[in-house]
Short mmCIF file of C-alpha atoms in Angstrom, two decimals:
data_model
loop_
_atom_site.label_atom_id
_atom_site.label_comp_id
_atom_site.label_asym_id
_atom_site.label_seq_id
_atom_site.Cartn_x
_atom_site.Cartn_y
_atom_site.Cartn_z
CA ILE A 610 -88.33 -32.26 5.58
CA ARG A 611 -86.61 -34.49 7.65
CA VAL A 612 -84.70 -37.75 6.02
CA ARG A 613 -84.48 -41.25 7.54
CA LEU A 614 -82.56 -43.73 6.60
CA PHE A 615 -83.28 -47.13 7.33
CA VAL A 616 -80.67 -49.93 6.29
CA GLY A 617 -81.45 -53.87 7.02
CA TRP A 618 -78.30 -56.11 7.11
CA THR A 619 -78.15 -59.96 6.46
CA GLY A 620 -75.06 -62.05 6.55
CA GLY A 621 -73.10 -58.51 6.17
CA GLU A 622 -75.21 -57.54 3.13
CA VAL A 623 -77.37 -54.17 2.96
CA ARG A 624 -80.69 -56.01 2.37
CA GLY A 625 -82.54 -52.72 1.55
CA LEU A 626 -82.59 -49.32 1.25
CA ARG A 627 -85.37 -46.75 1.94
CA PHE A 628 -86.55 -42.88 2.77
CA SER A 629 -88.92 -41.91 4.98
CA LEU A 630 -90.00 -38.23 4.20
CA LEU A 631 -92.03 -36.94 7.38
CA ARG A 632 -92.98 -33.26 6.58
CA MET A 633 -92.38 -31.51 9.96
CA SER A 634 -95.98 -29.92 11.41
CA ARG A 635 -95.99 -26.38 11.17
CA GLY A 636 -98.75 -26.57 14.18
CA LYS A 637 -101.91 -26.81 15.65
CA VAL A 638 -104.84 -25.11 13.89
CA VAL A 639 -108.51 -25.47 15.10
CA LEU A 640 -110.72 -24.61 12.38
CA ALA A 641 -114.46 -23.73 12.28
CA TYR A 642 -115.46 -26.39 10.24
CA SER A 643 -119.33 -26.81 8.87
CA GLY A 644 -119.04 -30.23 6.53
CA GLY A 645 -119.66 -27.82 3.38
CA LEU A 646 -117.83 -27.98 0.68
CA ASP A 647 -115.47 -24.84 1.60
CA THR A 648 -114.53 -25.78 5.07
CA SER A 649 -113.98 -29.32 3.76
CA VAL A 650 -111.54 -27.92 0.97
CA ILE A 651 -109.94 -25.81 3.72
CA LEU A 652 -109.20 -28.58 5.89
CA LYS A 653 -107.32 -30.35 3.39
CA TRP A 654 -105.64 -27.63 2.34
CA LEU A 655 -104.28 -26.65 5.58
CA GLN A 656 -103.25 -30.56 5.90
CA GLU A 657 -101.22 -29.49 2.40
CA GLN A 658 -99.79 -26.81 4.02
CA GLY A 659 -98.14 -28.88 6.81
CA TYR A 660 -101.13 -28.21 9.65
CA ASP A 661 -102.13 -30.75 12.18
CA VAL A 662 -106.55 -29.62 11.79
CA ILE A 663 -108.39 -29.66 14.67
CA CYS A 664 -112.18 -29.28 13.34
CA TYR A 665 -114.62 -27.66 15.65
CA ILE A 666 -118.18 -27.59 15.02
CA ALA A 667 -120.55 -25.28 16.54
CA ASP A 668 -124.15 -25.93 17.44
CA VAL A 669 -125.89 -22.66 17.38
CA GLY A 670 -129.17 -24.41 16.38
CA GLN A 671 -129.00 -24.58 12.67
CA ASP A 672 -130.46 -27.55 10.99
CA ASP A 673 -127.53 -29.54 10.33
CA ASP A 674 -126.51 -32.93 10.50
CA PHE A 675 -123.24 -32.86 13.11
CA ALA A 676 -123.06 -36.53 13.20
CA LYS A 677 -122.44 -36.32 9.43
CA ALA A 678 -119.93 -33.56 9.84
CA GLU A 679 -118.21 -34.91 12.52
CA ALA A 680 -117.65 -38.24 10.49
CA LYS A 681 -116.70 -36.14 7.07
CA ALA A 682 -113.95 -34.56 9.25
CA LYS A 683 -112.76 -37.49 10.81
CA ALA A 684 -112.55 -39.20 7.36
CA LEU A 685 -110.61 -36.30 6.10
CA GLY A 686 -107.90 -36.97 8.72
CA ALA A 687 -108.93 -34.25 11.14
CA ALA A 688 -106.35 -34.63 14.25
CA ALA A 689 -109.28 -34.02 16.73
CA VAL A 690 -113.33 -33.24 16.26
CA TYR A 691 -115.05 -31.07 18.84
CA VAL A 692 -119.16 -31.06 18.33
CA GLU A 693 -120.20 -28.26 20.52
CA ASP A 694 -123.74 -27.43 21.86
CA LEU A 695 -123.45 -23.91 22.33
CA LYS A 696 -127.53 -23.10 21.97
CA LYS A 697 -127.94 -22.10 25.43
CA GLU A 698 -125.42 -19.93 25.97
CA PHE A 699 -126.17 -18.23 22.72
CA VAL A 700 -129.56 -17.45 24.37
CA THR A 701 -128.77 -16.39 27.70
CA ASP A 702 -125.64 -14.52 27.10
CA PHE A 703 -125.85 -13.40 23.69
CA ILE A 704 -129.60 -13.05 22.48
CA PHE A 705 -131.30 -12.01 26.17
CA PRO A 706 -129.15 -8.94 26.18
CA ALA A 707 -129.72 -7.73 22.92
CA VAL A 708 -133.44 -8.06 23.93
CA GLN A 709 -132.81 -6.20 27.09
CA SER A 710 -131.01 -3.58 24.55
CA ASN A 711 -133.90 -3.64 22.35
CA ALA A 712 -130.71 -3.96 19.36
CA LEU A 713 -131.57 -3.02 16.21
CA TYR A 714 -129.18 -2.29 13.46
CA GLU A 715 -130.03 0.36 10.95
CA GLY A 716 -133.55 0.75 12.66
CA ARG A 717 -134.42 -2.93 11.03
CA TYR A 718 -132.26 -5.97 11.47
CA LEU A 719 -132.07 -8.16 14.24
CA LEU A 720 -128.90 -8.76 14.41
CA GLY A 721 -128.97 -12.71 14.43
CA THR A 722 -125.91 -13.58 12.77
CA SER A 723 -123.73 -10.95 14.40
CA LEU A 724 -124.77 -12.04 17.86
CA ALA A 725 -123.84 -16.05 16.65
CA ARG A 726 -120.20 -14.93 15.74
CA PRO A 727 -118.93 -13.85 19.28
CA CYS A 728 -120.60 -17.34 20.75
CA ILE A 729 -118.68 -19.54 18.23
CA ALA A 730 -115.62 -17.60 18.44
CA ARG A 731 -115.16 -17.65 22.20
CA ARG A 732 -115.72 -21.34 22.06
CA GLN A 733 -113.12 -21.72 19.28
CA VAL A 734 -110.40 -19.89 20.94
CA GLN A 735 -111.58 -21.65 24.09
CA ILE A 736 -110.50 -25.04 22.52
CA ALA A 737 -107.36 -23.54 20.93
CA ALA A 738 -106.22 -23.05 24.58
CA LYS A 739 -106.90 -26.51 25.90
CA GLU A 740 -105.18 -27.98 22.66
CA GLY A 741 -102.24 -25.60 22.89
CA ALA A 742 -103.11 -24.62 19.18
CA GLU A 743 -101.10 -21.53 18.02
CA PHE A 744 -103.84 -21.07 15.08
CA VAL A 745 -107.20 -20.68 14.20
CA SER A 746 -108.86 -20.77 11.08
CA HIS A 747 -112.14 -19.77 9.27
CA GLY A 748 -114.05 -20.26 5.81
CA ALA A 749 -115.37 -16.58 6.11
CA THR A 750 -114.93 -14.63 2.96
CA GLY A 751 -112.84 -11.80 2.39
CA LYS A 752 -115.90 -9.46 1.68
CA GLY A 753 -118.29 -10.16 4.64
CA ASN A 754 -118.47 -8.88 7.96
CA ASP A 755 -118.09 -12.17 9.28
CA GLN A 756 -114.22 -11.81 9.00
CA VAL A 757 -114.37 -8.99 11.25
CA ARG A 758 -116.73 -10.39 13.82
CA PHE A 759 -114.70 -13.65 14.03
CA GLU A 760 -111.27 -12.34 14.35
CA LEU A 761 -112.06 -9.22 16.50
CA THR A 762 -113.12 -12.10 19.02
CA PHE A 763 -109.89 -14.09 18.50
CA TYR A 764 -107.48 -11.26 19.19
CA ALA A 765 -109.88 -9.89 22.10
CA LEU A 766 -109.99 -13.00 23.96
CA ALA A 767 -106.55 -14.31 22.94
CA PRO A 768 -104.49 -11.28 21.66
CA HIS A 769 -101.24 -13.60 21.10
CA ILE A 770 -103.47 -16.32 18.61
CA LYS A 771 -102.81 -16.51 14.85
CA VAL A 772 -105.29 -16.23 12.35
CA ILE A 773 -105.51 -18.04 8.88
CA ALA A 774 -107.72 -16.82 6.99
CA PRO A 775 -107.78 -18.51 3.47
CA TRP A 776 -110.40 -16.51 1.46
CA ARG A 777 -107.42 -13.77 2.04
CA ASP A 778 -104.56 -15.96 1.15
CA ASN A 779 -103.00 -15.15 -2.13
CA ALA A 780 -101.86 -18.89 -2.47
CA PHE A 781 -105.30 -19.98 -1.74
CA LEU A 782 -107.27 -17.42 -3.85
CA THR A 783 -104.84 -18.46 -6.81
CA GLN A 784 -105.68 -22.04 -6.53
CA PHE A 785 -109.07 -21.69 -6.03
CA GLN A 786 -111.12 -18.63 -8.14
CA GLY A 787 -114.43 -20.41 -8.13
CA ARG A 788 -116.52 -22.75 -7.18
CA THR A 789 -115.48 -25.23 -9.96
CA ASP A 790 -111.89 -25.10 -8.60
CA LEU A 791 -113.41 -26.21 -5.15
CA LEU A 792 -115.34 -29.02 -6.94
CA ASN A 793 -112.44 -30.22 -9.06
CA TYR A 794 -110.20 -30.54 -5.82
CA ALA A 795 -112.96 -32.10 -3.62
CA ARG A 796 -113.16 -34.81 -6.50
CA THR A 797 -109.29 -35.41 -6.58
CA ASN A 798 -109.08 -35.42 -3.04
CA GLY A 799 -111.93 -37.85 -1.64
CA ILE A 800 -114.11 -35.08 -0.57
CA GLU A 801 -117.83 -35.82 -0.47
CA MET A 802 -119.52 -33.76 -3.07
CA PRO A 803 -122.77 -31.69 -2.62
CA SER A 804 -125.58 -33.28 -3.43
CA GLY A 805 -128.62 -31.76 -5.19
CA ASP A 806 -128.98 -28.64 -6.68
CA LYS A 807 -127.15 -25.72 -4.95
CA PRO A 808 -129.69 -22.75 -3.80
CA PRO A 809 -129.54 -19.59 -5.83
CA PHE A 810 -128.51 -17.76 -2.77
CA SER A 811 -125.86 -18.13 0.37
CA MET A 812 -127.67 -19.10 4.01
CA ASP A 813 -127.16 -18.60 7.11
CA GLU A 814 -128.94 -19.95 10.04
CA ASN A 815 -128.98 -20.36 13.60
CA LEU A 816 -131.52 -20.76 16.27
CA MET A 817 -132.39 -17.42 16.21
CA HIS A 818 -132.59 -16.25 12.56
CA ILE A 819 -131.47 -17.53 9.07
CA SER A 820 -129.97 -14.93 6.50
CA TYR A 821 -130.32 -15.37 2.66
CA GLU A 822 -128.05 -13.59 0.67
CA SER A 823 -126.23 -13.34 -2.80
CA GLY A 824 -126.84 -14.69 -6.02
CA SER A 825 -130.15 -14.09 -6.96
CA LEU A 826 -130.88 -11.91 -4.32
CA GLU A 827 -128.00 -9.37 -5.35
CA ASP A 828 -130.53 -7.85 -7.55
CA PRO A 829 -132.27 -5.59 -5.12
CA LYS A 830 -135.12 -5.20 -7.71
CA VAL A 831 -135.72 -8.71 -7.45
CA ALA A 832 -138.27 -10.06 -5.03
CA PRO A 833 -137.92 -13.45 -3.62
CA GLU A 834 -139.93 -16.36 -4.11
CA GLU A 835 -142.22 -17.43 -1.40
CA ASP A 836 -140.77 -21.07 -1.45
CA MET A 837 -137.25 -19.65 0.14
CA TYR A 838 -138.58 -18.96 3.43
CA THR A 839 -138.01 -22.14 5.86
CA LYS A 840 -138.55 -20.37 9.18
CA THR A 841 -141.65 -18.92 8.72
CA GLU A 842 -144.85 -20.76 7.05
CA HIS A 843 -145.87 -20.04 3.33
CA TYR A 844 -148.30 -17.13 3.74
CA LYS A 845 -151.33 -19.49 2.49
CA ASN A 846 -150.78 -21.24 5.35
CA TRP A 847 -151.00 -18.58 7.99
CA PRO A 848 -154.00 -19.35 10.44
CA ASP A 849 -156.94 -17.33 10.11
CA VAL A 850 -157.40 -17.23 13.79
CA PRO A 851 -155.19 -14.68 15.89
CA GLU A 852 -153.20 -16.50 18.84
CA MET A 853 -152.32 -14.83 22.16
CA VAL A 854 -148.90 -15.54 23.95
CA ARG A 855 -148.36 -14.07 27.52
CA ILE A 856 -144.25 -13.56 28.05
CA GLU A 857 -143.19 -12.36 31.63
CA PHE A 858 -139.94 -10.45 32.82
CA ARG A 859 -138.01 -10.20 35.51
CA ASP A 860 -135.13 -7.35 35.27
CA GLY A 861 -136.00 -7.07 31.24
CA MET A 862 -134.90 -10.86 30.83
CA PRO A 863 -137.73 -13.16 29.65
CA VAL A 864 -138.31 -15.93 32.35
CA LYS A 865 -141.59 -17.15 31.28
CA VAL A 866 -143.54 -17.76 28.09
CA THR A 867 -147.25 -19.46 27.98
CA SER A 868 -149.80 -19.61 25.09
CA LYS A 869 -153.12 -18.37 26.35
CA GLU A 870 -154.63 -20.83 23.50
CA THR A 871 -153.04 -24.25 24.57
CA LYS A 872 -151.80 -23.23 27.98
CA GLU A 873 -148.42 -24.95 26.97
CA SER A 874 -145.91 -23.19 29.26
CA HIS A 875 -141.80 -23.00 29.12
CA ASP A 876 -139.42 -21.28 31.49
CA ASP A 877 -135.94 -22.68 30.82
CA PRO A 878 -134.47 -20.16 28.44
CA LEU A 879 -133.60 -22.18 25.55
CA GLU A 880 -137.31 -23.75 25.36
CA LEU A 881 -138.99 -20.41 26.02
CA PHE A 882 -137.09 -18.65 22.93
CA LEU A 883 -137.80 -22.53 20.45
CA PHE A 884 -141.33 -22.13 21.71
CA LEU A 885 -141.89 -18.41 20.44
CA ASN A 886 -140.08 -19.52 17.33
CA ARG A 887 -142.59 -22.19 16.66
CA ILE A 888 -145.49 -19.59 17.33
CA ALA A 889 -144.00 -16.84 15.21
CA LYS A 890 -143.33 -19.57 12.55
CA LYS A 891 -146.93 -20.52 12.30
CA HIS A 892 -147.98 -16.89 12.00
CA GLY A 893 -145.39 -15.80 9.60
CA ILE A 894 -143.84 -13.43 11.67
CA GLY A 895 -140.25 -11.98 11.45
CA ARG A 896 -139.62 -11.37 7.78
CA ILE A 897 -137.36 -8.40 6.89
CA ASP A 898 -135.82 -7.71 3.09
CA ILE A 899 -133.30 -4.92 3.33
CA VAL A 900 -130.40 -3.20 2.00
CA GLU A 901 -127.70 -2.80 4.63
CA ASN A 902 -124.27 -1.09 5.04
CA ARG A 903 -121.53 -3.82 6.03
CA PHE A 904 -118.77 -2.70 8.29
CA VAL A 905 -115.98 -3.58 5.21
CA GLY A 906 -117.94 -0.33 3.29
CA ILE A 907 -120.12 -2.43 0.85
CA LYS A 908 -123.97 -1.95 0.66
CA SER A 909 -125.66 -5.38 0.60
CA ARG A 910 -129.09 -6.94 0.31
CA GLY A 911 -130.07 -9.18 2.96
CA VAL A 912 -133.45 -11.31 3.81
CA TYR A 913 -133.92 -12.36 7.22
CA GLU A 914 -136.29 -14.64 9.17
CA THR A 915 -136.30 -13.91 12.99
CA PRO A 916 -139.32 -15.14 14.08
CA GLY A 917 -139.14 -15.72 17.93
CA MET A 918 -136.92 -12.84 18.42
CA THR A 919 -139.25 -10.21 16.89
CA ILE A 920 -142.29 -11.27 19.42
CA LEU A 921 -139.98 -11.11 22.62
CA ARG A 922 -138.84 -7.59 21.25
CA CYS A 923 -142.32 -6.14 20.95
CA ALA A 924 -142.80 -7.32 24.46
CA HIS A 925 -140.19 -6.08 25.90
CA LEU A 926 -140.68 -2.48 24.45
CA ASP A 927 -143.88 -2.89 26.11
CA ILE A 928 -142.77 -4.09 29.54
CA GLU A 929 -140.51 -0.68 29.38
CA GLY A 930 -143.37 1.05 28.60
CA ILE A 931 -145.31 0.58 31.74
CA ALA A 932 -142.14 0.04 34.43
CA MET A 933 -139.16 2.14 32.92
CA ASP A 934 -138.67 5.68 34.11
CA ARG A 935 -138.79 8.11 31.33
CA GLU A 936 -135.33 9.56 31.80
CA VAL A 937 -133.96 6.08 32.10
CA MET A 938 -135.62 5.06 28.77
CA ARG A 939 -134.11 8.29 26.98
CA LEU A 940 -130.47 7.41 27.95
CA ARG A 941 -130.84 4.27 27.36
CA ASP A 942 -132.44 4.57 23.81
CA MET A 943 -129.48 6.86 23.05
CA MET A 944 -127.36 3.54 23.52
CA THR A 945 -128.86 1.21 21.72
CA PRO A 946 -127.98 2.34 18.46
CA LYS A 947 -124.56 2.66 19.48
CA PHE A 948 -124.75 -0.63 20.96
CA SER A 949 -126.41 -2.32 17.71
CA GLU A 950 -123.48 -0.86 15.64
CA LEU A 951 -121.00 -2.45 17.91
CA VAL A 952 -122.37 -5.95 17.82
CA TYR A 953 -122.91 -5.56 14.15
CA ASN A 954 -119.19 -4.71 13.28
CA GLY A 955 -117.55 -7.73 15.73
CA PHE A 956 -117.08 -5.73 18.79
CA TRP A 957 -118.92 -7.42 21.24
CA PHE A 958 -115.88 -7.97 23.12
CA SER A 959 -114.72 -4.70 23.64
CA PRO A 960 -114.47 -2.00 26.43
CA GLU A 961 -117.09 0.18 24.98
CA SER A 962 -119.43 -2.66 24.67
CA ASP A 963 -118.73 -3.81 28.16
CA PHE A 964 -119.66 0.08 29.31
CA LEU A 965 -122.79 -0.32 27.25
CA LEU A 966 -123.79 -3.78 28.70
CA ALA A 967 -123.42 -2.63 32.35
CA ALA A 968 -125.29 0.54 31.70
CA ILE A 969 -128.27 -1.45 29.96
CA GLU A 970 -128.29 -4.03 32.93
CA LYS A 971 -128.50 -1.08 35.25
CA SER A 972 -131.37 0.14 33.34
CA GLN A 973 -133.53 -3.13 33.49
CA GLU A 974 -133.66 -3.28 37.33
CA LEU A 975 -137.02 -3.90 38.34
CA ILE A 976 -138.58 -4.32 34.67
CA ASP A 977 -140.83 -6.74 35.90
CA GLY A 978 -144.02 -8.10 34.96
CA TRP A 979 -145.96 -9.38 31.82
CA VAL A 980 -147.13 -8.71 28.35
CA GLU A 981 -149.72 -10.48 26.16
CA VAL A 982 -148.56 -10.28 22.38
CA VAL A 983 -151.35 -11.09 19.74
CA CYS A 984 -150.07 -12.91 16.55
CA PHE A 985 -151.76 -12.93 13.63
CA LYS A 986 -150.90 -12.67 9.83
CA GLY A 987 -147.56 -12.05 9.64
CA SER A 988 -147.41 -9.65 12.59
CA CYS A 989 -147.57 -8.94 16.58
CA MET A 990 -148.82 -6.53 18.85
CA ALA A 991 -148.70 -6.23 22.48
CA VAL A 992 -152.32 -5.76 23.86
CA ALA A 993 -152.31 -6.16 27.28
CA ARG A 994 -149.55 -5.43 30.31
CA ASP A 995 -149.03 -5.44 33.95
CA SER A 996 -146.39 -5.05 36.44
CA PRO A 997 -145.63 -5.22 39.81
CA SER A 998 -143.31 -2.04 39.32
CA SER A 999 -145.67 -0.16 37.33
CA LEU A 1000 -144.99 3.64 36.81
CA TYR A 1001 -148.65 4.15 35.35
CA SER A 1002 -151.54 5.16 37.71
CA GLU A 1003 -155.09 4.54 36.04
CA LYS A 1004 -156.21 7.44 38.81
CA ILE A 1005 -153.53 10.06 37.42
CA ALA A 1006 -154.34 9.17 33.88
CA SER A 1007 -157.83 9.19 33.96
CA MET A 1008 -159.68 11.74 32.18
CA GLU A 1009 -162.54 11.04 35.01
CA SER A 1010 -160.44 11.55 38.21
CA THR A 1011 -157.99 14.75 39.40
CA GLU A 1012 -156.59 12.45 42.29
CA GLY A 1013 -153.01 12.98 42.79
CA TYR A 1014 -152.52 15.90 39.80
CA ASP A 1015 -154.37 18.96 39.70
CA PRO A 1016 -154.97 20.17 36.28
CA SER A 1017 -154.47 24.11 37.27
CA ASP A 1018 -150.70 23.18 38.09
CA ALA A 1019 -150.27 22.81 33.91
CA ASP A 1020 -151.07 26.54 33.93
CA GLY A 1021 -147.63 27.51 35.44
CA PHE A 1022 -145.85 24.23 33.67
CA ILE A 1023 -146.71 25.46 30.43
CA ARG A 1024 -145.87 29.13 31.18
CA ILE A 1025 -142.61 28.37 32.53
CA ASN A 1026 -142.21 26.36 29.19
CA ALA A 1027 -142.95 28.86 26.92
CA ILE A 1028 -140.55 31.74 28.42
CA ARG A 1029 -137.73 30.84 25.91
CA LEU A 1030 -140.33 30.73 22.83
CA ARG A 1031 -141.67 33.96 23.52
CA ALA A 1032 -137.95 35.14 24.07
CA HIS A 1033 -137.36 33.78 20.78
CA ARG A 1034 -140.10 35.42 19.14
CA GLU A 1035 -139.18 38.97 20.18
CA ILE A 1036 -135.65 38.10 18.59
CA LEU A 1037 -137.40 37.63 15.29
CA MET A 1038 -139.79 40.50 15.78
CA SER A 1039 -136.56 42.89 16.39
CA THR A 1040 -134.96 41.50 13.39
CA ASP A 1041 -134.61 43.07 9.85
CA ARG A 1042 -137.15 41.58 7.55
CA ARG A 1043 -134.92 41.34 4.55
CA ARG A 1044 -132.59 38.91 6.26
CA LEU A 1045 -135.53 36.73 7.50
CA GLU A 1046 -136.29 36.70 3.50
CA ASP A 1047 -132.91 35.81 2.67
CA ALA A 1048 -132.57 33.20 5.33
CA PRO A 1049 -132.14 29.64 4.01
CA MET A 1050 -134.55 28.41 6.71
CA LYS A 1051 -138.22 29.30 5.25
CA LEU A 1052 -139.86 27.01 7.61
CA GLY A 1053 -141.23 27.08 11.41
CA THR A 1054 -141.03 30.42 13.24
CA TYR A 1055 -139.33 32.19 10.30
CA SER A 1056 -142.52 31.55 7.89
CA ALA A 1057 -144.71 32.23 10.54
CA LEU A 1058 -143.53 35.65 11.12
CA LEU A 1059 -143.24 36.47 7.43
CA GLU A 1060 -146.97 35.02 6.47
CA GLY A 1061 -148.28 37.08 9.50
CA ASP A 1062 -146.48 40.33 7.80
CA LYS A 1063 -148.17 39.45 4.71
CA LYS A 1064 -151.67 39.39 6.39
CA ASP A 1065 -150.86 42.69 8.16
#
């Protein structure tokens, strides 16, 4: 606290005495701000702690009123407000590399939130550097994955940055033990109150997906209401007529999409993706309801809608089928689960992710061509494809032709591959039967041998 003494003199007499108590700033902090209740309370709370708060609003395609959020932050005394349009770089720098890798966490989750977090956090540390801010802050809870994803990105890109995480701060947690405390604080501090009923679950949205968690969804035995879904139409409205889209690829990257019915076409990455979202929404494509393993060790139930990405992944898998070498595909497929896990856990900016991304990008060379996908009643399926770098030969594959492939060559191929199988059988034949009978493995070749003994 700094004290200033002001003394006014009139004719040699003290006219007045007043003190100005000026709180010394503890520094600048860039707050990831949404305009919602939590981050608005955090904004005021940080100010009370003595920080100059710079609000950062990331537009990754969520259905928010950004002008309203900006005005709200300014009204609450933010030192500055940044509203950053990250939609295009989200698609080109994060979503499309995930398409190339066929990324899928635990075999089902397309990583919509996981991919957005490093995109958002990257810009946050850039703003911190521009503003000379020593601190960054976020409103992620202490039980979820997002705190990890944000902060690993902060430290990877700005090693000396300091993080303020209110939902892990003891003083904050003591003051705000639930939503009632947040609402009471908002009333006291002139923070605009949320209007309407609070949904019985939490949501996180971007242009790639929307997630629904917590609240009424915490019971995995309870199915979600149909009216919950926002990125896919109600199932009663799904068209009775299928729709075909053609997706073109170059080096495994989507470069153009065209509706076979309407002829509407897009080659801008963002517009291409948004167009696929609209097609998938209409046909109810991209819903999943899963229980997943969070990085922090908790199982959680999540319901996700990932419309356009579901179509893209379907098409990309198919173009690889015709244009990618078998052994390259096998190696890349070994990398995909690990890469997906890294993305989910928040390690997008890490040496291991850099390595995998470089290898995946190499695997995508000459993965060119087009795939036609039919969309209908909640599902999509690739039904036609072509590639200038196709490794498929109709003449070789045809049962009607022997050009380029002599069926008699298969005789030697089979015999060579059978050498070790014959050797294994001979070993089993010479093994004491009692040992085989006592073995825990009673299937496969053991079982076949013992069954043969019974018949003999």
